[in-house]
Amino acid sequence: MASIASRKNPTDLLGNSAWNAIAFAVAVALNLLVLPFVVFRLGVAAFGVAGLVTACVAPALAFSNALALSTTRELALRLEPSERHDARRMFATAAMLALAAGGVIAMLLALAGAPLARLGFHLSGSSADDLGLAFVLASAGWFCQCLSAVFLALFTARQDYRRVASISIISTAVATSSMLLLIPRWPQVSTFLGCQALGFATSLVLAFGWSRRVVGEWLARPTIDRGSLGNLVKLGGWQLAAQSGALIAAQADRYLLGALLQPQFVGFYTIAQRLEEAVYIGVLKVGEILFPFFSALQKETDDRKADLLFRSSWILSVLAASALGGLIPVAGPLLHLWTGAEVAAEAQRVLVILSIAGTLGSSSNVFAFYLLAQGRSSSNAVISLLTGVFTVAASAIALPYFGWQAAGWSACIGMIAQMVTVVILLRRHFGLAGMRLRLTHFVLTPIGVGIATALALRYGFRNAQLDQAIGWWYVGSCYLLAAGIIFVVAVAISRAGPYGAACWRDLRVIASRFLSLKAI
């Protein structure tokens, strides 16, 4: 099985990406559909409080994400039947870490979260009445997510994204339906977070039951094996630092907005961030299958690795520039139709800035997967920590002086710092001739062209008075038009470059694979 996994052909990779994309599309559609309902029922201020609770729990994801990634990598290296004993010990150790360390983290968040949040964010009034229960439910949801990640690692290591996607779709449907049923009866912050926790609990139950049925012989009771623990910590320790930096960077604006301004501004920011994150994570999910793929390239030459790395990066950079850049021209009308005129007036500028930051950040995702797959977790940690430092520093300087108008700019500064760090590390890692030209053509060109084209379209839409919300069909058509124009411009300019033939060949291969899958 390991040899099969290591020889994944383009059809397999495309199929995995398709399953990831389907699961993500369903999750995004359900979440985006229910969010205006939640905001209407709770109010912007209470939704902002929910965003602050989520931001306070978010640092715990550094542990669960690092554990999931390190477990996936270690299990992916032990797929042969002769390695089953080692794989069981690895799983048992990961499960014990999730139970013990995850349980301690969840208890600390549940007990100390509410008092610290009231003190740090000056929360009071009806929107924060159930803050204690909100933290308990949010912490319980994270704990279920942490446990389910260990079981999902069994499927991810085998690149069985069909089952991973199915679990994600079902759990999201449960969370969304519970919001529609329970929030009208109990319109409180704790109800919203409790529905999210119910979705995570569903994911845990499904992952546990499905893993017992499909790969039950690879499971083991939670226990600690010193050798397995050392392997997990060796990779996971640096990954924990990397995840911590990334999560703090992502939440920096929300923390400072909560400390300096009223909760409704956190609500405005969270709404804009939710929309940008939906598209950004979609691109990330499509490229997520590259992690096990890169893990199987350990014996390839540096030139071969660099070729696959940069070509993959170009595909995802063009995709990110098109998908995120398409939001920039229609930010105002989209928010107007989605959540109302008040939110659109306050949040559209933030959505534009966050979309630019997301486009910049997407350029580093493929390189992060590659470095992690090659066991270079220290490099990922350096990237994330520097990104976090620049983001937090920019927020700390800008928000106290400029207030709400400065929201989002720190993310752009952090992403620029991230790009610079990635470029330096890659040049040191490969040391091949023509690295600067490859970086310019495969990474910087599609990102820069995409952002410039999106801003030009935003200006053109305004001058042509195409930024007025008429209906969903209109906004959707404008988004698709903008994304299509960005895609065509980015591809046309890339094709004229020194590696244009390779880029065009990869696009044709992907198009033919999709057509063959549809035919099937």
JSON list of N, CA and C in Angstrom, two decimals, residues 34-107:
[
{"chain": "A", "resi": 34, "resn": "VAL", "atom": "N", "xyz": [-26.09, 30.24, 6.30]},
{"chain": "A", "resi": 34, "resn": "VAL", "atom": "CA", "xyz": [-26.63, 30.37, 7.65]},
{"chain": "A", "resi": 34, "resn": "VAL", "atom": "C", "xyz": [-26.13, 31.62, 8.37]},
{"chain": "A", "resi": 35, "resn": "LEU", "atom": "N", "xyz": [-25.00, 32.18, 7.93]},
{"chain": "A", "resi": 35, "resn": "LEU", "atom": "CA", "xyz": [-24.42, 33.31, 8.66]},
{"chain": "A", "resi": 35, "resn": "LEU", "atom": "C", "xyz": [-25.34, 34.54, 8.72]},
{"chain": "A", "resi": 36, "resn": "PRO", "atom": "N", "xyz": [-25.97, 34.98, 7.61]},
{"chain": "A", "resi": 36, "resn": "PRO", "atom": "CA", "xyz": [-26.90, 36.12, 7.73]},
{"chain": "A", "resi": 36, "resn": "PRO", "atom": "C", "xyz": [-28.04, 35.83, 8.70]},
{"chain": "A", "resi": 37, "resn": "PHE", "atom": "N", "xyz": [-28.51, 34.58, 8.73]},
{"chain": "A", "resi": 37, "resn": "PHE", "atom": "CA", "xyz": [-29.55, 34.19, 9.67]},
{"chain": "A", "resi": 37, "resn": "PHE", "atom": "C", "xyz": [-29.06, 34.33, 11.10]},
{"chain": "A", "resi": 38, "resn": "VAL", "atom": "N", "xyz": [-27.83, 33.89, 11.37]},
{"chain": "A", "resi": 38, "resn": "VAL", "atom": "CA", "xyz": [-27.27, 33.99, 12.72]},
{"chain": "A", "resi": 38, "resn": "VAL", "atom": "C", "xyz": [-27.08, 35.45, 13.12]},
{"chain": "A", "resi": 39, "resn": "VAL", "atom": "N", "xyz": [-26.53, 36.27, 12.21]},
{"chain": "A", "resi": 39, "resn": "VAL", "atom": "CA", "xyz": [-26.32, 37.69, 12.52]},
{"chain": "A", "resi": 39, "resn": "VAL", "atom": "C", "xyz": [-27.65, 38.39, 12.79]},
{"chain": "A", "resi": 40, "resn": "PHE", "atom": "N", "xyz": [-28.68, 38.07, 12.00]},
{"chain": "A", "resi": 40, "resn": "PHE", "atom": "CA", "xyz": [-29.99, 38.68, 12.19]},
{"chain": "A", "resi": 40, "resn": "PHE", "atom": "C", "xyz": [-30.59, 38.29, 13.54]},
{"chain": "A", "resi": 41, "resn": "ARG", "atom": "N", "xyz": [-30.47, 37.02, 13.90]},
{"chain": "A", "resi": 41, "resn": "ARG", "atom": "CA", "xyz": [-31.07, 36.55, 15.16]},
{"chain": "A", "resi": 41, "resn": "ARG", "atom": "C", "xyz": [-30.29, 37.01, 16.39]},
{"chain": "A", "resi": 42, "resn": "LEU", "atom": "N", "xyz": [-28.96, 37.00, 16.31]},
{"chain": "A", "resi": 42, "resn": "LEU", "atom": "CA", "xyz": [-28.14, 37.36, 17.47]},
{"chain": "A", "resi": 42, "resn": "LEU", "atom": "C", "xyz": [-27.89, 38.86, 17.56]},
{"chain": "A", "resi": 43, "resn": "GLY", "atom": "N", "xyz": [-27.73, 39.52, 16.40]},
{"chain": "A", "resi": 43, "resn": "GLY", "atom": "CA", "xyz": [-27.28, 40.91, 16.37]},
{"chain": "A", "resi": 43, "resn": "GLY", "atom": "C", "xyz": [-25.77, 40.96, 16.13]},
{"chain": "A", "resi": 44, "resn": "VAL", "atom": "N", "xyz": [-25.31, 42.07, 15.56]},
{"chain": "A", "resi": 44, "resn": "VAL", "atom": "CA", "xyz": [-23.89, 42.19, 15.22]},
{"chain": "A", "resi": 44, "resn": "VAL", "atom": "C", "xyz": [-23.02, 42.17, 16.47]},
{"chain": "A", "resi": 45, "resn": "ALA", "atom": "N", "xyz": [-23.48, 42.81, 17.55]},
{"chain": "A", "resi": 45, "resn": "ALA", "atom": "CA", "xyz": [-22.68, 42.86, 18.78]},
{"chain": "A", "resi": 45, "resn": "ALA", "atom": "C", "xyz": [-22.47, 41.47, 19.36]},
{"chain": "A", "resi": 46, "resn": "ALA", "atom": "N", "xyz": [-23.56, 40.68, 19.47]},
{"chain": "A", "resi": 46, "resn": "ALA", "atom": "CA", "xyz": [-23.44, 39.32, 20.01]},
{"chain": "A", "resi": 46, "resn": "ALA", "atom": "C", "xyz": [-22.61, 38.43, 19.09]},
{"chain": "A", "resi": 47, "resn": "PHE", "atom": "N", "xyz": [-22.76, 38.64, 17.78]},
{"chain": "A", "resi": 47, "resn": "PHE", "atom": "CA", "xyz": [-21.93, 37.88, 16.85]},
{"chain": "A", "resi": 47, "resn": "PHE", "atom": "C", "xyz": [-20.46, 38.25, 17.02]},
{"chain": "A", "resi": 48, "resn": "GLY", "atom": "N", "xyz": [-20.19, 39.52, 17.34]},
{"chain": "A", "resi": 48, "resn": "GLY", "atom": "CA", "xyz": [-18.82, 39.92, 17.62]},
{"chain": "A", "resi": 48, "resn": "GLY", "atom": "C", "xyz": [-18.28, 39.25, 18.87]},
{"chain": "A", "resi": 49, "resn": "VAL", "atom": "N", "xyz": [-19.12, 39.10, 19.89]},
{"chain": "A", "resi": 49, "resn": "VAL", "atom": "CA", "xyz": [-18.71, 38.39, 21.10]},
{"chain": "A", "resi": 49, "resn": "VAL", "atom": "C", "xyz": [-18.39, 36.93, 20.77]},
{"chain": "A", "resi": 50, "resn": "ALA", "atom": "N", "xyz": [-19.23, 36.31, 19.94]},
{"chain": "A", "resi": 50, "resn": "ALA", "atom": "CA", "xyz": [-18.95, 34.94, 19.52]},
{"chain": "A", "resi": 50, "resn": "ALA", "atom": "C", "xyz": [-17.62, 34.86, 18.79]},
{"chain": "A", "resi": 51, "resn": "GLY", "atom": "N", "xyz": [-17.32, 35.88, 17.97]},
{"chain": "A", "resi": 51, "resn": "GLY", "atom": "CA", "xyz": [-16.04, 35.92, 17.28]},
{"chain": "A", "resi": 51, "resn": "GLY", "atom": "C", "xyz": [-14.87, 36.03, 18.24]},
{"chain": "A", "resi": 52, "resn": "LEU", "atom": "N", "xyz": [-15.05, 36.79, 19.32]},
{"chain": "A", "resi": 52, "resn": "LEU", "atom": "CA", "xyz": [-13.99, 36.92, 20.33]},
{"chain": "A", "resi": 52, "resn": "LEU", "atom": "C", "xyz": [-13.77, 35.61, 21.08]},
{"chain": "A", "resi": 53, "resn": "VAL", "atom": "N", "xyz": [-14.85, 34.90, 21.40]},
{"chain": "A", "resi": 53, "resn": "VAL", "atom": "CA", "xyz": [-14.72, 33.60, 22.06]},
{"chain": "A", "resi": 53, "resn": "VAL", "atom": "C", "xyz": [-13.96, 32.63, 21.15]},
{"chain": "A", "resi": 54, "resn": "THR", "atom": "N", "xyz": [-14.34, 32.62, 19.88]},
{"chain": "A", "resi": 54, "resn": "THR", "atom": "CA", "xyz": [-13.66, 31.75, 18.93]},
{"chain": "A", "resi": 54, "resn": "THR", "atom": "C", "xyz": [-12.18, 32.11, 18.81]},
{"chain": "A", "resi": 55, "resn": "ALA", "atom": "N", "xyz": [-11.89, 33.42, 18.81]},
{"chain": "A", "resi": 55, "resn": "ALA", "atom": "CA", "xyz": [-10.50, 33.87, 18.73]},
{"chain": "A", "resi": 55, "resn": "ALA", "atom": "C", "xyz": [-9.70, 33.45, 19.96]},
{"chain": "A", "resi": 56, "resn": "CYS", "atom": "N", "xyz": [-10.35, 33.44, 21.11]},
{"chain": "A", "resi": 56, "resn": "CYS", "atom": "CA", "xyz": [-9.65, 33.03, 22.33]},
{"chain": "A", "resi": 56, "resn": "CYS", "atom": "C", "xyz": [-9.36, 31.53, 22.34]},
{"chain": "A", "resi": 57, "resn": "VAL", "atom": "N", "xyz": [-10.24, 30.74, 21.75]},
{"chain": "A", "resi": 57, "resn": "VAL", "atom": "CA", "xyz": [-10.04, 29.30, 21.70]},
{"chain": "A", "resi": 57, "resn": "VAL", "atom": "C", "xyz": [-9.08, 28.91, 20.56]},
{"chain": "A", "resi": 58, "resn": "ALA", "atom": "N", "xyz": [-8.98, 29.78, 19.55]},
{"chain": "A", "resi": 58, "resn": "ALA", "atom": "CA", "xyz": [-8.19, 29.47, 18.35]},
{"chain": "A", "resi": 58, "resn": "ALA", "atom": "C", "xyz": [-6.74, 29.05, 18.63]},
{"chain": "A", "resi": 59, "resn": "PRO", "atom": "N", "xyz": [-6.03, 29.66, 19.59]},
{"chain": "A", "resi": 59, "resn": "PRO", "atom": "CA", "xyz": [-4.64, 29.21, 19.83]},
{"chain": "A", "resi": 59, "resn": "PRO", "atom": "C", "xyz": [-4.52, 27.72, 20.14]},
{"chain": "A", "resi": 60, "resn": "ALA", "atom": "N", "xyz": [-5.58, 27.11, 20.68]},
{"chain": "A", "resi": 60, "resn": "ALA", "atom": "CA", "xyz": [-5.54, 25.67, 20.96]},
{"chain": "A", "resi": 60, "resn": "ALA", "atom": "C", "xyz": [-5.42, 24.86, 19.68]},
{"chain": "A", "resi": 61, "resn": "LEU", "atom": "N", "xyz": [-5.87, 25.44, 18.56]},
{"chain": "A", "resi": 61, "resn": "LEU", "atom": "CA", "xyz": [-5.75, 24.75, 17.28]},
{"chain": "A", "resi": 61, "resn": "LEU", "atom": "C", "xyz": [-4.29, 24.49, 16.91]},
{"chain": "A", "resi": 62, "resn": "ALA", "atom": "N", "xyz": [-3.39, 25.29, 17.45]},
{"chain": "A", "resi": 62, "resn": "ALA", "atom": "CA", "xyz": [-1.96, 25.06, 17.17]},
{"chain": "A", "resi": 62, "resn": "ALA", "atom": "C", "xyz": [-1.56, 23.66, 17.61]},
{"chain": "A", "resi": 63, "resn": "PHE", "atom": "N", "xyz": [-2.06, 23.23, 18.77]},
{"chain": "A", "resi": 63, "resn": "PHE", "atom": "CA", "xyz": [-1.75, 21.87, 19.26]},
{"chain": "A", "resi": 63, "resn": "PHE", "atom": "C", "xyz": [-2.44, 20.81, 18.41]},
{"chain": "A", "resi": 64, "resn": "SER", "atom": "N", "xyz": [-3.75, 20.95, 18.19]},
{"chain": "A", "resi": 64, "resn": "SER", "atom": "CA", "xyz": [-4.48, 19.91, 17.46]},
{"chain": "A", "resi": 64, "resn": "SER", "atom": "C", "xyz": [-4.03, 19.81, 16.00]},
{"chain": "A", "resi": 65, "resn": "ASN", "atom": "N", "xyz": [-3.76, 20.94, 15.36]},
{"chain": "A", "resi": 65, "resn": "ASN", "atom": "CA", "xyz": [-3.29, 20.90, 13.97]},
{"chain": "A", "resi": 65, "resn": "ASN", "atom": "C", "xyz": [-1.90, 20.28, 13.86]},
{"chain": "A", "resi": 66, "resn": "ALA", "atom": "N", "xyz": [-1.01, 20.66, 14.79]},
{"chain": "A", "resi": 66, "resn": "ALA", "atom": "CA", "xyz": [0.34, 20.09, 14.77]},
{"chain": "A", "resi": 66, "resn": "ALA", "atom": "C", "xyz": [0.30, 18.59, 15.02]},
{"chain": "A", "resi": 67, "resn": "LEU", "atom": "N", "xyz": [-0.54, 18.16, 15.95]},
{"chain": "A", "resi": 67, "resn": "LEU", "atom": "CA", "xyz": [-0.68, 16.73, 16.23]},
{"chain": "A", "resi": 67, "resn": "LEU", "atom": "C", "xyz": [-1.22, 15.99, 15.02]},
{"chain": "A", "resi": 68, "resn": "ALA", "atom": "N", "xyz": [-2.22, 16.57, 14.35]},
{"chain": "A", "resi": 68, "resn": "ALA", "atom": "CA", "xyz": [-2.81, 15.93, 13.17]},
{"chain": "A", "resi": 68, "resn": "ALA", "atom": "C", "xyz": [-1.79, 15.80, 12.04]},
{"chain": "A", "resi": 69, "resn": "LEU", "atom": "N", "xyz": [-1.03, 16.85, 11.79]},
{"chain": "A", "resi": 69, "resn": "LEU", "atom": "CA", "xyz": [-0.05, 16.81, 10.70]},
{"chain": "A", "resi": 69, "resn": "LEU", "atom": "C", "xyz": [1.07, 15.82, 10.98]},
{"chain": "A", "resi": 70, "resn": "SER", "atom": "N", "xyz": [1.61, 15.86, 12.20]},
{"chain": "A", "resi": 70, "resn": "SER", "atom": "CA", "xyz": [2.70, 14.95, 12.52]},
{"chain": "A", "resi": 70, "resn": "SER", "atom": "C", "xyz": [2.23, 13.49, 12.53]},
{"chain": "A", "resi": 71, "resn": "THR", "atom": "N", "xyz": [1.01, 13.25, 13.02]},
{"chain": "A", "resi": 71, "resn": "THR", "atom": "CA", "xyz": [0.46, 11.89, 13.01]},
{"chain": "A", "resi": 71, "resn": "THR", "atom": "C", "xyz": [0.25, 11.40, 11.59]},
{"chain": "A", "resi": 72, "resn": "THR", "atom": "N", "xyz": [-0.28, 12.27, 10.73]},
{"chain": "A", "resi": 72, "resn": "THR", "atom": "CA", "xyz": [-0.50, 11.89, 9.33]},
{"chain": "A", "resi": 72, "resn": "THR", "atom": "C", "xyz": [0.81, 11.52, 8.66]},
{"chain": "A", "resi": 73, "resn": "ARG", "atom": "N", "xyz": [1.83, 12.33, 8.87]},
{"chain": "A", "resi": 73, "resn": "ARG", "atom": "CA", "xyz": [3.11, 12.06, 8.22]},
{"chain": "A", "resi": 73, "resn": "ARG", "atom": "C", "xyz": [3.72, 10.74, 8.72]},
{"chain": "A", "resi": 74, "resn": "GLU", "atom": "N", "xyz": [3.68, 10.52, 10.03]},
{"chain": "A", "resi": 74, "resn": "GLU", "atom": "CA", "xyz": [4.28, 9.30, 10.57]},
{"chain": "A", "resi": 74, "resn": "GLU", "atom": "C", "xyz": [3.50, 8.06, 10.12]},
{"chain": "A", "resi": 75, "resn": "LEU", "atom": "N", "xyz": [2.17, 8.14, 10.07]},
{"chain": "A", "resi": 75, "resn": "LEU", "atom": "CA", "xyz": [1.39, 6.99, 9.62]},
{"chain": "A", "resi": 75, "resn": "LEU", "atom": "C", "xyz": [1.58, 6.75, 8.13]},
{"chain": "A", "resi": 76, "resn": "ALA", "atom": "N", "xyz": [1.76, 7.84, 7.36]},
{"chain": "A", "resi": 76, "resn": "ALA", "atom": "CA", "xyz": [1.97, 7.67, 5.91]},
{"chain": "A", "resi": 76, "resn": "ALA", "atom": "C", "xyz": [3.27, 6.94, 5.60]},
{"chain": "A", "resi": 77, "resn": "LEU", "atom": "N", "xyz": [4.22, 6.97, 6.53]},
{"chain": "A", "resi": 77, "resn": "LEU", "atom": "CA", "xyz": [5.48, 6.27, 6.34]},
{"chain": "A", "resi": 77, "resn": "LEU", "atom": "C", "xyz": [5.43, 4.82, 6.82]},
{"chain": "A", "resi": 78, "resn": "ARG", "atom": "N", "xyz": [4.25, 4.40, 7.35]},
{"chain": "A", "resi": 78, "resn": "ARG", "atom": "CA", "xyz": [4.12, 3.05, 7.92]},
{"chain": "A", "resi": 78, "resn": "ARG", "atom": "C", "xyz": [2.83, 2.39, 7.43]},
{"chain": "A", "resi": 79, "resn": "LEU", "atom": "N", "xyz": [2.69, 2.26, 6.12]},
{"chain": "A", "resi": 79, "resn": "LEU", "atom": "CA", "xyz": [1.47, 1.71, 5.53]},
{"chain": "A", "resi": 79, "resn": "LEU", "atom": "C", "xyz": [1.61, 0.25, 5.11]},
{"chain": "A", "resi": 80, "resn": "GLU", "atom": "N", "xyz": [2.83, -0.27, 5.10]},
{"chain": "A", "resi": 80, "resn": "GLU", "atom": "CA", "xyz": [3.01, -1.68, 4.73]},
{"chain": "A", "resi": 80, "resn": "GLU", "atom": "C", "xyz": [2.49, -2.59, 5.85]},
{"chain": "A", "resi": 81, "resn": "PRO", "atom": "N", "xyz": [1.94, -3.76, 5.50]},
{"chain": "A", "resi": 81, "resn": "PRO", "atom": "CA", "xyz": [1.48, -4.69, 6.55]},
{"chain": "A", "resi": 81, "resn": "PRO", "atom": "C", "xyz": [2.57, -5.04, 7.56]},
{"chain": "A", "resi": 82, "resn": "SER", "atom": "N", "xyz": [3.82, -5.10, 7.12]},
{"chain": "A", "resi": 82, "resn": "SER", "atom": "CA", "xyz": [4.91, -5.42, 8.04]},
{"chain": "A", "resi": 82, "resn": "SER", "atom": "C", "xyz": [5.17, -4.31, 9.06]},
{"chain": "A", "resi": 83, "resn": "GLU", "atom": "N", "xyz": [4.65, -3.13, 8.79]},
{"chain": "A", "resi": 83, "resn": "GLU", "atom": "CA", "xyz": [4.87, -1.98, 9.66]},
{"chain": "A", "resi": 83, "resn": "GLU", "atom": "C", "xyz": [3.65, -1.68, 10.52]},
{"chain": "A", "resi": 84, "resn": "ARG", "atom": "N", "xyz": [2.69, -2.59, 10.52]},
{"chain": "A", "resi": 84, "resn": "ARG", "atom": "CA", "xyz": [1.44, -2.34, 11.24]},
{"chain": "A", "resi": 84, "resn": "ARG", "atom": "C", "xyz": [1.66, -2.15, 12.73]},
{"chain": "A", "resi": 85, "resn": "HIS", "atom": "N", "xyz": [2.57, -2.93, 13.31]},
{"chain": "A", "resi": 85, "resn": "HIS", "atom": "CA", "xyz": [2.82, -2.82, 14.74]},
{"chain": "A", "resi": 85, "resn": "HIS", "atom": "C", "xyz": [3.33, -1.42, 15.10]},
{"chain": "A", "resi": 86, "resn": "ASP", "atom": "N", "xyz": [4.29, -0.92, 14.31]},
{"chain": "A", "resi": 86, "resn": "ASP", "atom": "CA", "xyz": [4.80, 0.44, 14.56]},
{"chain": "A", "resi": 86, "resn": "ASP", "atom": "C", "xyz": [3.71, 1.48, 14.37]},
{"chain": "A", "resi": 87, "resn": "ALA", "atom": "N", "xyz": [2.87, 1.29, 13.36]},
{"chain": "A", "resi": 87, "resn": "ALA", "atom": "CA", "xyz": [1.79, 2.24, 13.09]},
{"chain": "A", "resi": 87, "resn": "ALA", "atom": "C", "xyz": [0.79, 2.25, 14.25]},
{"chain": "A", "resi": 88, "resn": "ARG", "atom": "N", "xyz": [0.49, 1.09, 14.81]},
{"chain": "A", "resi": 88, "resn": "ARG", "atom": "CA", "xyz": [-0.45, 1.02, 15.95]},
{"chain": "A", "resi": 88, "resn": "ARG", "atom": "C", "xyz": [0.12, 1.74, 17.16]},
{"chain": "A", "resi": 89, "resn": "ARG", "atom": "N", "xyz": [1.41, 1.57, 17.41]},
{"chain": "A", "resi": 89, "resn": "ARG", "atom": "CA", "xyz": [2.03, 2.30, 18.52]},
{"chain": "A", "resi": 89, "resn": "ARG", "atom": "C", "xyz": [2.00, 3.80, 18.29]},
{"chain": "A", "resi": 90, "resn": "MET", "atom": "N", "xyz": [2.21, 4.21, 17.04]},
{"chain": "A", "resi": 90, "resn": "MET", "atom": "CA", "xyz": [2.17, 5.63, 16.71]},
{"chain": "A", "resi": 90, "resn": "MET", "atom": "C", "xyz": [0.76, 6.19, 16.93]},
{"chain": "A", "resi": 91, "resn": "PHE", "atom": "N", "xyz": [-0.26, 5.44, 16.48]},
{"chain": "A", "resi": 91, "resn": "PHE", "atom": "CA", "xyz": [-1.63, 5.87, 16.68]},
{"chain": "A", "resi": 91, "resn": "PHE", "atom": "C", "xyz": [-1.98, 5.95, 18.16]},
{"chain": "A", "resi": 92, "resn": "ALA", "atom": "N", "xyz": [-1.58, 4.93, 18.92]},
{"chain": "A", "resi": 92, "resn": "ALA", "atom": "CA", "xyz": [-1.89, 4.91, 20.35]},
{"chain": "A", "resi": 92, "resn": "ALA", "atom": "C", "xyz": [-1.28, 6.11, 21.07]},
{"chain": "A", "resi": 93, "resn": "THR", "atom": "N", "xyz": [-0.05, 6.45, 20.71]},
{"chain": "A", "resi": 93, "resn": "THR", "atom": "CA", "xyz": [0.62, 7.60, 21.33]},
{"chain": "A", "resi": 93, "resn": "THR", "atom": "C", "xyz": [-0.09, 8.90, 20.96]},
{"chain": "A", "resi": 94, "resn": "ALA", "atom": "N", "xyz": [-0.46, 9.05, 19.69]},
{"chain": "A", "resi": 94, "resn": "ALA", "atom": "CA", "xyz": [-1.17, 10.26, 19.26]},
{"chain": "A", "resi": 94, "resn": "ALA", "atom": "C", "xyz": [-2.52, 10.39, 19.95]},
{"chain": "A", "resi": 95, "resn": "ALA", "atom": "N", "xyz": [-3.22, 9.26, 20.09]},
{"chain": "A", "resi": 95, "resn": "ALA", "atom": "CA", "xyz": [-4.52, 9.29, 20.77]},
{"chain": "A", "resi": 95, "resn": "ALA", "atom": "C", "xyz": [-4.37, 9.69, 22.24]},
{"chain": "A", "resi": 96, "resn": "MET", "atom": "N", "xyz": [-3.34, 9.18, 22.91]},
{"chain": "A", "resi": 96, "resn": "MET", "atom": "CA", "xyz": [-3.11, 9.55, 24.30]},
{"chain": "A", "resi": 96, "resn": "MET", "atom": "C", "xyz": [-2.77, 11.03, 24.44]},
{"chain": "A", "resi": 97, "resn": "LEU", "atom": "N", "xyz": [-1.96, 11.55, 23.53]},
{"chain": "A", "resi": 97, "resn": "LEU", "atom": "CA", "xyz": [-1.65, 12.99, 23.55]},
{"chain": "A", "resi": 97, "resn": "LEU", "atom": "C", "xyz": [-2.91, 13.83, 23.37]},
{"chain": "A", "resi": 98, "resn": "ALA", "atom": "N", "xyz": [-3.77, 13.40, 22.46]},
{"chain": "A", "resi": 98, "resn": "ALA", "atom": "CA", "xyz": [-5.01, 14.14, 22.23]},
{"chain": "A", "resi": 98, "resn": "ALA", "atom": "C", "xyz": [-5.90, 14.11, 23.47]},
{"chain": "A", "resi": 99, "resn": "LEU", "atom": "N", "xyz": [-5.98, 12.95, 24.11]},
{"chain": "A", "resi": 99, "resn": "LEU", "atom": "CA", "xyz": [-6.81, 12.83, 25.31]},
{"chain": "A", "resi": 99, "resn": "LEU", "atom": "C", "xyz": [-6.25, 13.61, 26.49]},
{"chain": "A", "resi": 100, "resn": "ALA", "atom": "N", "xyz": [-4.97, 13.41, 26.77]},
{"chain": "A", "resi": 100, "resn": "ALA", "atom": "CA", "xyz": [-4.37, 13.99, 27.97]},
{"chain": "A", "resi": 100, "resn": "ALA", "atom": "C", "xyz": [-4.10, 15.48, 27.80]},
{"chain": "A", "resi": 101, "resn": "ALA", "atom": "N", "xyz": [-3.24, 15.82, 26.86]},
{"chain": "A", "resi": 101, "resn": "ALA", "atom": "CA", "xyz": [-2.91, 17.23, 26.67]},
{"chain": "A", "resi": 101, "resn": "ALA", "atom": "C", "xyz": [-4.11, 18.02, 26.18]},
{"chain": "A", "resi": 102, "resn": "GLY", "atom": "N", "xyz": [-4.89, 17.43, 25.25]},
{"chain": "A", "resi": 102, "resn": "GLY", "atom": "CA", "xyz": [-6.08, 18.12, 24.76]},
{"chain": "A", "resi": 102, "resn": "GLY", "atom": "C", "xyz": [-7.10, 18.36, 25.85]},
{"chain": "A", "resi": 103, "resn": "GLY", "atom": "N", "xyz": [-7.26, 17.37, 26.73]},
{"chain": "A", "resi": 103, "resn": "GLY", "atom": "CA", "xyz": [-8.19, 17.54, 27.84]},
{"chain": "A", "resi": 103, "resn": "GLY", "atom": "C", "xyz": [-7.79, 18.65, 28.79]},
{"chain": "A", "resi": 104, "resn": "VAL", "atom": "N", "xyz": [-6.50, 18.75, 29.09]},
{"chain": "A", "resi": 104, "resn": "VAL", "atom": "CA", "xyz": [-6.01, 19.82, 29.96]},
{"chain": "A", "resi": 104, "resn": "VAL", "atom": "C", "xyz": [-6.24, 21.19, 29.32]},
{"chain": "A", "resi": 105, "resn": "ILE", "atom": "N", "xyz": [-5.93, 21.30, 28.04]},
{"chain": "A", "resi": 105, "resn": "ILE", "atom": "CA", "xyz": [-6.12, 22.58, 27.34]},
{"chain": "A", "resi": 105, "resn": "ILE", "atom": "C", "xyz": [-7.60, 22.98, 27.33]},
{"chain": "A", "resi": 106, "resn": "ALA", "atom": "N", "xyz": [-8.48, 22.00, 27.06]},
{"chain": "A", "resi": 106, "resn": "ALA", "atom": "CA", "xyz": [-9.91, 22.29, 27.01]},
{"chain": "A", "resi": 106, "resn": "ALA", "atom": "C", "xyz": [-10.42, 22.75, 28.38]},
{"chain": "A", "resi": 107, "resn": "MET", "atom": "N", "xyz": [-9.96, 22.12, 29.45]},
{"chain": "A", "resi": 107, "resn": "MET", "atom": "CA", "xyz": [-10.39, 22.52, 30.79]},
{"chain": "A", "resi": 107, "resn": "MET", "atom": "C", "xyz": [-9.92, 23.92, 31.14]}
]
